[in-house]
Amino acid sequence: MTTFHALYGHQPDGEWAAPGRVNLIGEHTDYNLGFVLPIALAQTVRVQARRRTDGRLRVYSAQGDGSVTELTAEELAAGDVTGWARYPAAVVRALAAAGHRVGGADLLFDSDVPTGAGLSSSAALECAVAIAYNDLHDLGLGEQELALLCQLAENRYVGVPCGMMDQMASMCCRAGAALYLDTQDLAVRQVPFDLAGAGLRLLVIDTRVKHDLGDGAYAQLRAGCERAAGLLGLPALREVPLTGLDEALTRLPAELRPLVRHVVTENDRVQQAVTLLDAGDPAALGPILTAGHASLRDDFRVSCAETDLAVAAAVAAGALGARMTGGGFGGSVIALVAADTADAVAGSVTEAFRAAGHAEPVIHHAEPADGARKLS
Ligand code: GLA
């Protein structure tokens, strides 16, 4: 790999890292102002960065095509950027639009967060840029402010109407804990999640079906949820209590009912999961995960043949529970397993994919890791 000095002719001021994430439970709840429970992954986007005073942004990725993209302050403000460079450009633009005095920077990225696998590689990229800029230009912003600016950057300048979960997870998660986030008031709590101590493993099964939230399906689901809340006279579906679900459904057109049923029951699953983790019983999460998958498959309809197969094969092979994680339409599945069955479950999933004629899944395991940080 090329070095920062070879690319830019000087040494970086520092290096920062931001992780990908898996969400344990609480899917498609964030833009409904509900609850989520993600953990950060050990896989990160790392950025070496040096401050510039001329407002220019230069970016290079070790996973890219070998070229440096250079943008003047005017080009950044106009947002005329294509390819992966639009993510860092969007963050810089969002920082500037929020009134922060950002200058330029030279950036060299390297990442081991798989792209298109539903593990939030784009949020990790955004958060790495945000935390580096925060330090390089002395912006003095806190991690939540940075996360929300990254979400805004993605919504406004990349054009994906995502919620805040991925950016909040990448910024705010801590090793050994799941991040219990109330997306309405942004209250966060680190809930201890000691997999090894409980004799458990969390498999991450990348189905290798590339998911893409920019293709319109995510936006349509979000719009459906917002329409349902409007018809119920509520600011967001978060306001529908589980006890009021049946009555709420009677007031909605048939096509919106499954969406609402998913969101309301999913918020309840997050609460149940947090209660179990607080009680020190992570193994009991299993059935909640599997119920969450059924809801995403049957009501929210964002699973696909490969994610359904990975869940079914993992559970049949003895996983305590499994579900797709992230926005859906492909991507990854998580499976909670007893540590001594991890290899057997992984082998069964791989064999089921082979028998069905699917590409071989990539299977690793996750431990709750730290959020964005300065490395050097
Ligand atoms: C994507 C979005 C998140 C969230 C999930 C679904 O990852 O970026 O904001 O909505 O989908 O839970």
mmCIF file of C-alpha atoms and ligand atoms in Angstrom:
data_model
loop_
_atom_site.group_PDB
_atom_site.id
_atom_site.type_symbol
_atom_site.label_atom_id
_atom_site.label_comp_id
_atom_site.label_asym_id
_atom_site.label_seq_id
_atom_site.Cartn_x
_atom_site.Cartn_y
_atom_site.Cartn_z
ATOM 1 C CA MET A 1 0.000 0.000 0.000
ATOM 2 C CA THR A 2 1.147 3.514 -0.748
ATOM 3 C CA THR A 3 2.035 5.833 2.113
ATOM 4 C CA PHE A 4 0.636 9.202 3.089
ATOM 5 C CA HIS A 5 4.002 10.789 2.377
ATOM 6 C CA ALA A 6 4.222 9.199 -1.060
ATOM 7 C CA LEU A 7 0.770 10.538 -1.945
ATOM 8 C CA TYR A 8 0.865 14.006 -0.475
ATOM 9 C CA GLY A 9 4.538 14.838 0.139
ATOM 10 C CA HIS A 10 4.278 15.283 3.912
ATOM 11 C CA GLN A 11 3.432 13.348 7.071
ATOM 12 C CA PRO A 12 -0.134 13.152 8.452
ATOM 13 C CA ASP A 13 -1.087 15.079 11.607
ATOM 14 C CA GLY A 14 -2.730 11.959 13.002
ATOM 15 C CA GLU A 15 -4.831 8.885 12.413
ATOM 16 C CA TRP A 16 -8.446 8.258 13.394
ATOM 17 C CA ALA A 17 -10.730 5.206 13.206
ATOM 18 C CA ALA A 18 -14.492 4.644 13.131
ATOM 19 C CA PRO A 19 -16.121 1.183 13.235
ATOM 20 C CA GLY A 20 -18.884 -0.563 11.349
ATOM 21 C CA ARG A 21 -21.763 -1.962 13.401
ATOM 22 C CA VAL A 22 -24.279 -4.733 13.748
ATOM 23 C CA ASN A 23 -27.636 -3.981 15.289
ATOM 24 C CA LEU A 24 -28.759 -6.576 17.841
ATOM 25 C CA ILE A 25 -32.423 -5.587 17.669
ATOM 26 C CA GLY A 26 -34.475 -2.497 16.769
ATOM 27 C CA GLU A 27 -34.592 -2.434 12.971
ATOM 28 C CA HIS A 28 -36.374 0.302 11.025
ATOM 29 C CA THR A 29 -37.273 1.882 14.329
ATOM 30 C CA ASP A 30 -34.836 4.812 14.266
ATOM 31 C CA TYR A 31 -36.705 6.965 11.741
ATOM 32 C CA ASN A 32 -39.871 6.197 13.711
ATOM 33 C CA LEU A 33 -38.226 7.788 16.778
ATOM 34 C CA GLY A 34 -38.051 4.427 18.536
ATOM 35 C CA PHE A 35 -35.305 2.331 20.127
ATOM 36 C CA VAL A 36 -32.205 0.568 18.779
ATOM 37 C CA LEU A 37 -29.505 -1.653 20.313
ATOM 38 C CA PRO A 38 -26.380 -1.813 18.117
ATOM 39 C CA ILE A 39 -22.808 -2.825 18.894
ATOM 40 C CA ALA A 40 -19.687 -1.555 17.135
ATOM 41 C CA LEU A 41 -17.509 -4.017 15.236
ATOM 42 C CA ALA A 42 -13.760 -4.449 15.466
ATOM 43 C CA GLN A 43 -13.633 -3.630 11.731
ATOM 44 C CA THR A 44 -12.989 0.067 11.133
ATOM 45 C CA VAL A 45 -12.449 2.734 8.536
ATOM 46 C CA ARG A 46 -9.127 4.382 9.383
ATOM 47 C CA VAL A 47 -8.104 7.762 8.093
ATOM 48 C CA GLN A 48 -4.710 9.403 8.191
ATOM 49 C CA ALA A 49 -5.228 13.127 7.861
ATOM 50 C CA ARG A 50 -3.388 16.399 7.584
ATOM 51 C CA ARG A 51 -4.923 19.813 7.942
ATOM 52 C CA ARG A 52 -4.855 22.209 4.995
ATOM 53 C CA THR A 53 -5.513 25.927 5.183
ATOM 54 C CA ASP A 54 -6.667 26.452 1.585
ATOM 55 C CA GLY A 55 -10.053 24.727 1.929
ATOM 56 C CA ARG A 56 -9.145 21.935 -0.495
ATOM 57 C CA LEU A 57 -10.048 18.324 0.209
ATOM 58 C CA ARG A 58 -7.879 15.560 -1.205
ATOM 59 C CA VAL A 59 -8.960 11.950 -0.659
ATOM 60 C CA TYR A 60 -7.451 8.597 -1.479
ATOM 61 C CA SER A 61 -8.625 5.115 -0.505
ATOM 62 C CA ALA A 62 -6.495 2.001 -0.270
ATOM 63 C CA GLN A 63 -9.609 0.178 -1.508
ATOM 64 C CA GLY A 64 -10.148 2.612 -4.403
ATOM 65 C CA ASP A 65 -8.904 2.856 -7.963
ATOM 66 C CA GLY A 66 -5.471 4.249 -7.111
ATOM 67 C CA SER A 67 -6.303 7.873 -7.838
ATOM 68 C CA VAL A 68 -6.487 10.935 -5.591
ATOM 69 C CA THR A 69 -9.713 12.951 -5.822
ATOM 70 C CA GLU A 70 -9.106 16.653 -5.284
ATOM 71 C CA LEU A 71 -11.880 19.129 -4.598
ATOM 72 C CA THR A 72 -11.609 22.886 -4.214
ATOM 73 C CA ALA A 73 -13.660 24.695 -1.582
ATOM 74 C CA GLU A 74 -15.993 25.849 -4.400
ATOM 75 C CA GLU A 75 -16.451 22.299 -5.733
ATOM 76 C CA LEU A 76 -17.147 21.068 -2.218
ATOM 77 C CA ALA A 77 -19.773 23.745 -1.661
ATOM 78 C CA ALA A 78 -21.413 22.909 -5.002
ATOM 79 C CA GLY A 79 -21.496 19.206 -4.107
ATOM 80 C CA ASP A 80 -20.438 18.167 -7.574
ATOM 81 C CA VAL A 81 -18.835 14.860 -6.505
ATOM 82 C CA THR A 82 -19.364 11.287 -7.651
ATOM 83 C CA GLY A 83 -18.257 7.859 -6.394
ATOM 84 C CA TRP A 84 -17.176 7.089 -2.840
ATOM 85 C CA ALA A 85 -15.619 10.584 -2.440
ATOM 86 C CA ARG A 86 -19.138 12.000 -2.076
ATOM 87 C CA TYR A 87 -19.244 10.615 1.478
ATOM 88 C CA PRO A 88 -16.266 12.575 2.850
ATOM 89 C CA ALA A 89 -17.287 15.559 0.725
ATOM 90 C CA ALA A 90 -20.812 15.413 2.179
ATOM 91 C CA VAL A 91 -19.491 15.439 5.753
ATOM 92 C CA VAL A 92 -17.272 18.458 5.108
ATOM 93 C CA ARG A 93 -20.180 20.221 3.428
ATOM 94 C CA ALA A 94 -22.517 19.441 6.335
ATOM 95 C CA LEU A 95 -19.969 20.755 8.840
ATOM 96 C CA ALA A 96 -19.570 23.962 6.830
ATOM 97 C CA ALA A 97 -23.327 24.361 6.327
ATOM 98 C CA ALA A 98 -23.800 24.083 10.098
ATOM 99 C CA GLY A 99 -21.529 27.115 10.474
ATOM 100 C CA HIS A 100 -18.332 25.387 11.559
ATOM 101 C CA ARG A 101 -15.109 26.926 10.311
ATOM 102 C CA VAL A 102 -13.675 23.989 8.430
ATOM 103 C CA GLY A 103 -10.578 24.283 6.319
ATOM 104 C CA GLY A 104 -9.238 21.624 4.013
ATOM 105 C CA ALA A 105 -7.497 18.317 4.547
ATOM 106 C CA ASP A 106 -5.502 15.573 2.876
ATOM 107 C CA LEU A 107 -6.993 12.175 3.728
ATOM 108 C CA LEU A 108 -5.829 8.604 3.218
ATOM 109 C CA PHE A 109 -8.430 5.933 3.990
ATOM 110 C CA ASP A 110 -7.973 2.253 4.662
ATOM 111 C CA SER A 111 -10.881 0.012 5.677
ATOM 112 C CA ASP A 112 -11.692 -3.543 6.607
ATOM 113 C CA VAL A 113 -15.437 -2.911 6.956
ATOM 114 C CA PRO A 114 -17.016 -4.881 4.098
ATOM 115 C CA THR A 115 -19.014 -2.639 1.740
ATOM 116 C CA GLY A 116 -22.606 -3.434 0.798
ATOM 117 C CA ALA A 117 -22.793 -6.033 3.587
ATOM 118 C CA GLY A 118 -25.205 -4.097 5.801
ATOM 119 C CA LEU A 119 -22.424 -3.368 8.302
ATOM 120 C CA SER A 120 -22.479 0.435 7.906
ATOM 121 C CA SER A 121 -19.285 0.984 5.966
ATOM 122 C CA SER A 122 -20.588 4.369 4.788
ATOM 123 C CA ALA A 123 -21.438 5.561 8.305
ATOM 124 C CA ALA A 124 -17.950 4.455 9.422
ATOM 125 C CA LEU A 125 -16.398 6.461 6.599
ATOM 126 C CA GLU A 126 -18.467 9.524 7.488
ATOM 127 C CA CYS A 127 -17.685 9.269 11.188
ATOM 128 C CA ALA A 128 -13.943 8.850 10.538
ATOM 129 C CA VAL A 129 -13.971 12.082 8.532
ATOM 130 C CA ALA A 130 -16.052 13.909 11.136
ATOM 131 C CA ILE A 131 -13.851 12.963 14.076
ATOM 132 C CA ALA A 132 -10.670 13.796 12.137
ATOM 133 C CA TYR A 133 -12.028 17.209 11.087
ATOM 134 C CA ASN A 134 -13.207 17.869 14.628
ATOM 135 C CA ASP A 135 -9.640 17.491 15.873
ATOM 136 C CA LEU A 136 -7.800 18.999 12.893
ATOM 137 C CA HIS A 137 -9.915 22.154 12.858
ATOM 138 C CA ASP A 138 -10.606 22.412 16.598
ATOM 139 C CA LEU A 139 -14.365 22.297 16.139
ATOM 140 C CA GLY A 140 -15.032 21.205 19.717
ATOM 141 C CA LEU A 141 -18.048 19.076 18.786
ATOM 142 C CA GLY A 142 -19.235 16.149 20.898
ATOM 143 C CA GLU A 143 -19.747 12.639 19.536
ATOM 144 C CA GLN A 144 -23.530 12.943 19.303
ATOM 145 C CA GLU A 145 -23.311 16.242 17.418
ATOM 146 C CA LEU A 146 -20.826 14.690 15.023
ATOM 147 C CA ALA A 147 -23.036 11.639 14.496
ATOM 148 C CA LEU A 148 -26.064 13.798 13.712
ATOM 149 C CA LEU A 149 -24.056 15.918 11.280
ATOM 150 C CA CYS A 150 -22.965 12.719 9.521
ATOM 151 C CA GLN A 151 -26.583 11.575 9.290
ATOM 152 C CA LEU A 152 -27.536 14.981 7.900
ATOM 153 C CA ALA A 153 -24.682 14.737 5.394
ATOM 154 C CA GLU A 154 -25.989 11.389 4.185
ATOM 155 C CA ASN A 155 -29.625 12.550 4.066
ATOM 156 C CA ARG A 156 -29.009 15.867 2.387
ATOM 157 C CA TYR A 157 -25.894 15.448 0.284
ATOM 158 C CA VAL A 158 -25.718 11.720 -0.497
ATOM 159 C CA GLY A 159 -29.488 11.425 -0.805
ATOM 160 C CA VAL A 160 -30.146 8.409 1.445
ATOM 161 C CA PRO A 161 -32.964 9.143 3.943
ATOM 162 C CA CYS A 162 -31.387 6.975 6.677
ATOM 163 C CA GLY A 163 -32.094 7.322 10.379
ATOM 164 C CA MET A 164 -29.362 8.061 12.898
ATOM 165 C CA MET A 165 -28.596 4.581 14.208
ATOM 166 C CA ASP A 166 -25.516 3.766 12.159
ATOM 167 C CA GLN A 167 -23.738 7.060 12.776
ATOM 168 C CA MET A 168 -24.645 7.050 16.479
ATOM 169 C CA ALA A 169 -23.369 3.472 16.778
ATOM 170 C CA SER A 170 -20.098 4.263 15.026
ATOM 171 C CA MET A 171 -19.505 7.321 17.223
ATOM 172 C CA CYS A 172 -20.902 6.286 20.616
ATOM 173 C CA CYS A 173 -20.511 2.509 21.103
ATOM 174 C CA ARG A 174 -18.144 1.138 23.734
ATOM 175 C CA ALA A 175 -16.289 -2.157 23.999
ATOM 176 C CA GLY A 176 -18.150 -4.770 26.014
ATOM 177 C CA ALA A 177 -21.521 -3.054 25.696
ATOM 178 C CA ALA A 178 -24.512 -2.620 23.439
ATOM 179 C CA LEU A 179 -25.698 0.945 22.855
ATOM 180 C CA TYR A 180 -29.289 1.383 24.011
ATOM 181 C CA LEU A 181 -30.405 4.484 22.169
ATOM 182 C CA ASP A 182 -33.706 6.276 22.362
ATOM 183 C CA THR A 183 -33.782 8.009 18.985
ATOM 184 C CA GLN A 184 -36.390 10.506 20.169
ATOM 185 C CA ASP A 185 -34.458 12.242 22.935
ATOM 186 C CA LEU A 186 -31.023 10.756 22.102
ATOM 187 C CA ALA A 187 -30.657 9.281 25.570
ATOM 188 C CA VAL A 188 -27.959 6.607 25.411
ATOM 189 C CA ARG A 189 -27.017 3.897 27.851
ATOM 190 C CA GLN A 190 -24.163 1.404 27.574
ATOM 191 C CA VAL A 191 -25.707 -1.972 28.406
ATOM 192 C CA PRO A 192 -23.090 -4.591 29.348
ATOM 193 C CA PHE A 193 -22.981 -7.363 26.745
ATOM 194 C CA ASP A 194 -20.340 -9.886 27.730
ATOM 195 C CA LEU A 195 -20.509 -12.606 25.104
ATOM 196 C CA ALA A 196 -17.350 -14.464 26.106
ATOM 197 C CA GLY A 197 -18.248 -14.367 29.798
ATOM 198 C CA ALA A 198 -21.585 -16.021 28.996
ATOM 199 C CA GLY A 199 -19.957 -18.668 26.794
ATOM 200 C CA LEU A 200 -21.532 -17.176 23.674
ATOM 201 C CA ARG A 201 -20.517 -15.997 20.243
ATOM 202 C CA LEU A 202 -22.235 -13.673 17.846
ATOM 203 C CA LEU A 203 -21.727 -14.882 14.284
ATOM 204 C CA VAL A 204 -21.929 -12.319 11.495
ATOM 205 C CA ILE A 205 -22.944 -14.016 8.274
ATOM 206 C CA ASP A 206 -22.398 -11.828 5.222
ATOM 207 C CA THR A 207 -24.744 -13.311 2.608
ATOM 208 C CA ARG A 208 -22.841 -11.390 -0.089
ATOM 209 C CA VAL A 209 -26.123 -10.145 -1.488
ATOM 210 C CA LYS A 210 -25.162 -6.496 -1.900
ATOM 211 C CA HIS A 211 -27.657 -4.225 -0.287
ATOM 212 C CA ASP A 212 -28.190 -0.655 -1.416
ATOM 213 C CA LEU A 213 -30.315 1.747 0.580
ATOM 214 C CA GLY A 214 -30.168 4.342 -2.169
ATOM 215 C CA ASP A 215 -32.398 2.411 -4.550
ATOM 216 C CA GLY A 216 -35.713 3.782 -3.324
ATOM 217 C CA ALA A 217 -37.140 0.837 -1.353
ATOM 218 C CA TYR A 218 -35.867 2.186 1.975
ATOM 219 C CA ALA A 219 -37.296 5.624 1.215
ATOM 220 C CA GLN A 220 -40.669 4.068 0.378
ATOM 221 C CA LEU A 221 -40.774 2.142 3.650
ATOM 222 C CA ARG A 222 -39.898 5.242 5.595
ATOM 223 C CA ALA A 223 -42.603 7.204 3.752
ATOM 224 C CA GLY A 224 -45.116 4.433 4.529
ATOM 225 C CA CYS A 225 -44.326 4.628 8.240
ATOM 226 C CA GLU A 226 -44.641 8.409 8.214
ATOM 227 C CA ARG A 227 -47.958 8.220 6.360
ATOM 228 C CA ALA A 228 -49.270 5.735 8.933
ATOM 229 C CA ALA A 229 -48.226 8.000 11.813
ATOM 230 C CA GLY A 230 -49.970 10.920 10.078
ATOM 231 C CA LEU A 231 -53.189 8.928 9.625
ATOM 232 C CA LEU A 232 -53.099 8.057 13.328
ATOM 233 C CA GLY A 233 -52.612 11.731 14.187
ATOM 234 C CA LEU A 234 -49.216 11.045 15.767
ATOM 235 C CA PRO A 235 -45.812 12.649 15.214
ATOM 236 C CA ALA A 236 -44.171 9.216 14.853
ATOM 237 C CA LEU A 237 -45.003 5.506 15.207
ATOM 238 C CA ARG A 238 -43.032 5.457 18.422
ATOM 239 C CA GLU A 239 -46.150 6.857 20.060
ATOM 240 C CA VAL A 240 -48.185 3.690 19.406
ATOM 241 C CA PRO A 241 -47.963 1.526 22.544
ATOM 242 C CA LEU A 242 -48.028 -2.254 22.194
ATOM 243 C CA THR A 243 -51.316 -2.290 24.104
ATOM 244 C CA GLY A 244 -52.848 0.113 21.569
ATOM 245 C CA LEU A 245 -51.575 -1.691 18.487
ATOM 246 C CA ASP A 246 -54.720 -3.643 17.581
ATOM 247 C CA GLU A 247 -56.895 -0.570 17.827
ATOM 248 C CA ALA A 248 -54.427 1.502 15.790
ATOM 249 C CA LEU A 249 -54.398 -1.116 13.041
ATOM 250 C CA THR A 250 -58.157 -0.841 12.600
ATOM 251 C CA ARG A 251 -57.678 2.804 11.644
ATOM 252 C CA LEU A 252 -55.175 2.141 8.870
ATOM 253 C CA PRO A 253 -55.401 0.937 5.283
ATOM 254 C CA ALA A 254 -54.431 -2.712 4.837
ATOM 255 C CA GLU A 255 -51.091 -1.986 3.139
ATOM 256 C CA LEU A 256 -49.787 0.060 6.077
ATOM 257 C CA ARG A 257 -50.798 -2.319 8.872
ATOM 258 C CA PRO A 258 -47.840 -4.728 8.598
ATOM 259 C CA LEU A 259 -45.379 -1.829 8.677
ATOM 260 C CA VAL A 260 -46.897 -0.488 11.877
ATOM 261 C CA ARG A 261 -47.095 -3.948 13.434
ATOM 262 C CA HIS A 262 -43.385 -4.428 12.801
ATOM 263 C CA VAL A 263 -42.323 -1.076 14.239
ATOM 264 C CA VAL A 264 -44.460 -1.359 17.379
ATOM 265 C CA THR A 265 -43.511 -4.953 18.163
ATOM 266 C CA GLU A 266 -39.859 -4.246 17.330
ATOM 267 C CA ASN A 267 -39.693 -1.393 19.821
ATOM 268 C CA ASP A 268 -41.054 -3.820 22.399
ATOM 269 C CA ARG A 269 -38.401 -6.387 21.448
ATOM 270 C CA VAL A 270 -35.697 -3.805 22.147
ATOM 271 C CA GLN A 271 -37.116 -3.230 25.625
ATOM 272 C CA GLN A 272 -37.259 -6.965 26.269
ATOM 273 C CA ALA A 273 -33.679 -7.401 25.087
ATOM 274 C CA VAL A 274 -32.385 -4.609 27.326
ATOM 275 C CA THR A 275 -34.212 -6.118 30.318
ATOM 276 C CA LEU A 276 -32.521 -9.483 29.666
ATOM 277 C CA LEU A 277 -29.074 -7.930 29.254
ATOM 278 C CA ASP A 278 -29.561 -5.921 32.445
ATOM 279 C CA ALA A 279 -30.438 -9.195 34.177
ATOM 280 C CA GLY A 280 -27.137 -10.675 32.933
ATOM 281 C CA ASP A 281 -28.815 -13.225 30.675
ATOM 282 C CA PRO A 282 -27.620 -12.569 27.101
ATOM 283 C CA ALA A 283 -28.381 -16.148 26.006
ATOM 284 C CA ALA A 284 -32.074 -15.348 26.454
ATOM 285 C CA LEU A 285 -31.873 -12.843 23.585
ATOM 286 C CA GLY A 286 -32.041 -15.714 21.096
ATOM 287 C CA PRO A 287 -35.820 -16.029 20.641
ATOM 288 C CA ILE A 288 -36.152 -12.231 20.476
ATOM 289 C CA LEU A 289 -33.720 -12.110 17.571
ATOM 290 C CA THR A 290 -35.558 -14.837 15.691
ATOM 291 C CA ALA A 291 -38.932 -13.180 16.311
ATOM 292 C CA GLY A 292 -37.433 -9.917 15.002
ATOM 293 C CA HIS A 293 -36.408 -11.671 11.817
ATOM 294 C CA ALA A 294 -39.889 -13.110 11.289
ATOM 295 C CA SER A 295 -41.312 -9.621 11.652
ATOM 296 C CA LEU A 296 -38.848 -8.158 9.126
ATOM 297 C CA ARG A 297 -39.557 -11.029 6.741
ATOM 298 C CA ASP A 298 -43.343 -11.228 7.006
ATOM 299 C CA ASP A 299 -44.427 -7.714 7.980
ATOM 300 C CA PHE A 300 -41.727 -5.264 6.930
ATOM 301 C CA ARG A 301 -40.675 -7.445 3.978
ATOM 302 C CA VAL A 302 -37.036 -6.439 3.795
ATOM 303 C CA SER A 303 -35.459 -9.892 3.945
ATOM 304 C CA CYS A 304 -34.519 -11.994 0.925
ATOM 305 C CA ALA A 305 -34.039 -15.695 0.146
ATOM 306 C CA GLU A 306 -30.417 -15.686 1.319
ATOM 307 C CA THR A 307 -31.028 -13.923 4.647
ATOM 308 C CA ASP A 308 -34.046 -16.147 5.331
ATOM 309 C CA LEU A 309 -31.970 -19.237 4.572
ATOM 310 C CA ALA A 310 -29.088 -18.111 6.783
ATOM 311 C CA VAL A 311 -31.479 -17.576 9.702
ATOM 312 C CA ALA A 312 -33.313 -20.865 9.180
ATOM 313 C CA ALA A 313 -30.101 -22.882 8.758
ATOM 314 C CA ALA A 314 -28.453 -21.284 11.798
ATOM 315 C CA VAL A 315 -31.470 -21.925 14.037
ATOM 316 C CA ALA A 316 -31.856 -25.489 12.730
ATOM 317 C CA ALA A 317 -28.181 -26.099 13.565
ATOM 318 C CA GLY A 318 -28.674 -24.999 17.161
ATOM 319 C CA ALA A 319 -28.218 -21.213 17.155
ATOM 320 C CA LEU A 320 -30.053 -19.616 20.095
ATOM 321 C CA GLY A 321 -31.502 -17.080 17.672
ATOM 322 C CA ALA A 322 -30.734 -15.299 14.414
ATOM 323 C CA ARG A 323 -31.916 -12.368 12.332
ATOM 324 C CA MET A 324 -30.941 -10.142 9.464
ATOM 325 C CA THR A 325 -29.286 -6.941 10.649
ATOM 326 C CA GLY A 326 -29.358 -3.466 9.124
ATOM 327 C CA GLY A 327 -31.644 -2.084 6.453
ATOM 328 C CA GLY A 328 -32.222 -5.391 4.658
ATOM 329 C CA PHE A 329 -32.512 -6.307 0.956
ATOM 330 C CA GLY A 330 -29.484 -8.564 1.436
ATOM 331 C CA GLY A 331 -26.514 -7.807 3.645
ATOM 332 C CA SER A 332 -25.718 -9.696 6.830
ATOM 333 C CA VAL A 333 -27.378 -11.980 9.361
ATOM 334 C CA ILE A 334 -26.360 -12.263 13.011
ATOM 335 C CA ALA A 335 -26.650 -15.544 14.887
ATOM 336 C CA LEU A 336 -26.262 -15.886 18.656
ATOM 337 C CA VAL A 337 -24.668 -19.240 19.423
ATOM 338 C CA ALA A 338 -23.099 -21.148 22.301
ATOM 339 C CA ALA A 339 -19.354 -20.771 21.737
ATOM 340 C CA ASP A 340 -18.811 -24.501 21.417
ATOM 341 C CA THR A 341 -21.388 -24.768 18.601
ATOM 342 C CA ALA A 342 -20.100 -21.784 16.594
ATOM 343 C CA ASP A 343 -18.134 -23.821 14.057
ATOM 344 C CA ALA A 344 -20.927 -26.340 13.557
ATOM 345 C CA VAL A 345 -23.521 -23.584 13.002
ATOM 346 C CA ALA A 346 -21.232 -21.751 10.576
ATOM 347 C CA GLY A 347 -20.598 -25.003 8.713
ATOM 348 C CA SER A 348 -24.326 -25.756 8.456
ATOM 349 C CA VAL A 349 -25.083 -22.304 7.057
ATOM 350 C CA THR A 350 -22.298 -22.630 4.493
ATOM 351 C CA GLU A 351 -23.569 -26.063 3.494
ATOM 352 C CA ALA A 352 -27.159 -24.817 3.175
ATOM 353 C CA PHE A 353 -25.956 -21.994 0.879
ATOM 354 C CA ARG A 354 -24.025 -24.456 -1.236
ATOM 355 C CA ALA A 355 -27.020 -26.781 -1.524
ATOM 356 C CA ALA A 356 -29.240 -23.861 -2.570
ATOM 357 C CA GLY A 357 -26.742 -22.706 -5.191
ATOM 358 C CA HIS A 358 -25.958 -19.388 -3.446
ATOM 359 C CA ALA A 359 -22.496 -17.822 -3.303
ATOM 360 C CA GLU A 360 -20.525 -18.920 -0.239
ATOM 361 C CA PRO A 361 -21.280 -16.640 2.722
ATOM 362 C CA VAL A 362 -18.453 -14.924 4.598
ATOM 363 C CA ILE A 363 -18.764 -15.763 8.299
ATOM 364 C CA HIS A 364 -16.885 -14.149 11.158
ATOM 365 C CA HIS A 365 -17.818 -13.265 14.697
ATOM 366 C CA ALA A 366 -18.318 -9.990 16.505
ATOM 367 C CA GLU A 367 -17.378 -8.724 19.951
ATOM 368 C CA PRO A 368 -18.741 -5.336 21.030
ATOM 369 C CA ALA A 369 -15.932 -2.872 20.227
ATOM 370 C CA ASP A 370 -15.208 0.814 20.775
ATOM 371 C CA GLY A 371 -16.699 3.639 18.733
ATOM 372 C CA ALA A 372 -14.774 6.299 16.780
ATOM 373 C CA ARG A 373 -11.428 7.301 18.262
ATOM 374 C CA LYS A 374 -8.071 8.896 17.583
ATOM 375 C CA LEU A 375 -5.403 6.261 17.035
ATOM 376 C CA SER A 376 -2.285 8.400 16.953
HETATM 377 C C1 GLA B 1 -30.029 1.407 7.707
HETATM 378 C C2 GLA B 1 -30.168 2.874 8.090
HETATM 379 C C3 GLA B 1 -30.469 3.011 9.575
HETATM 380 C C4 GLA B 1 -31.637 2.139 9.987
HETATM 381 C C5 GLA B 1 -31.460 0.719 9.461
HETATM 382 C C6 GLA B 1 -32.667 -0.135 9.717
HETATM 383 O O1 GLA B 1 -28.913 0.838 8.314
HETATM 384 O O2 GLA B 1 -28.987 3.577 7.777
HETATM 385 O O3 GLA B 1 -30.708 4.365 9.892
HETATM 386 O O4 GLA B 1 -32.849 2.688 9.571
HETATM 387 O O5 GLA B 1 -31.195 0.710 8.062
HETATM 388 O O6 GLA B 1 -32.826 -0.323 11.073
#
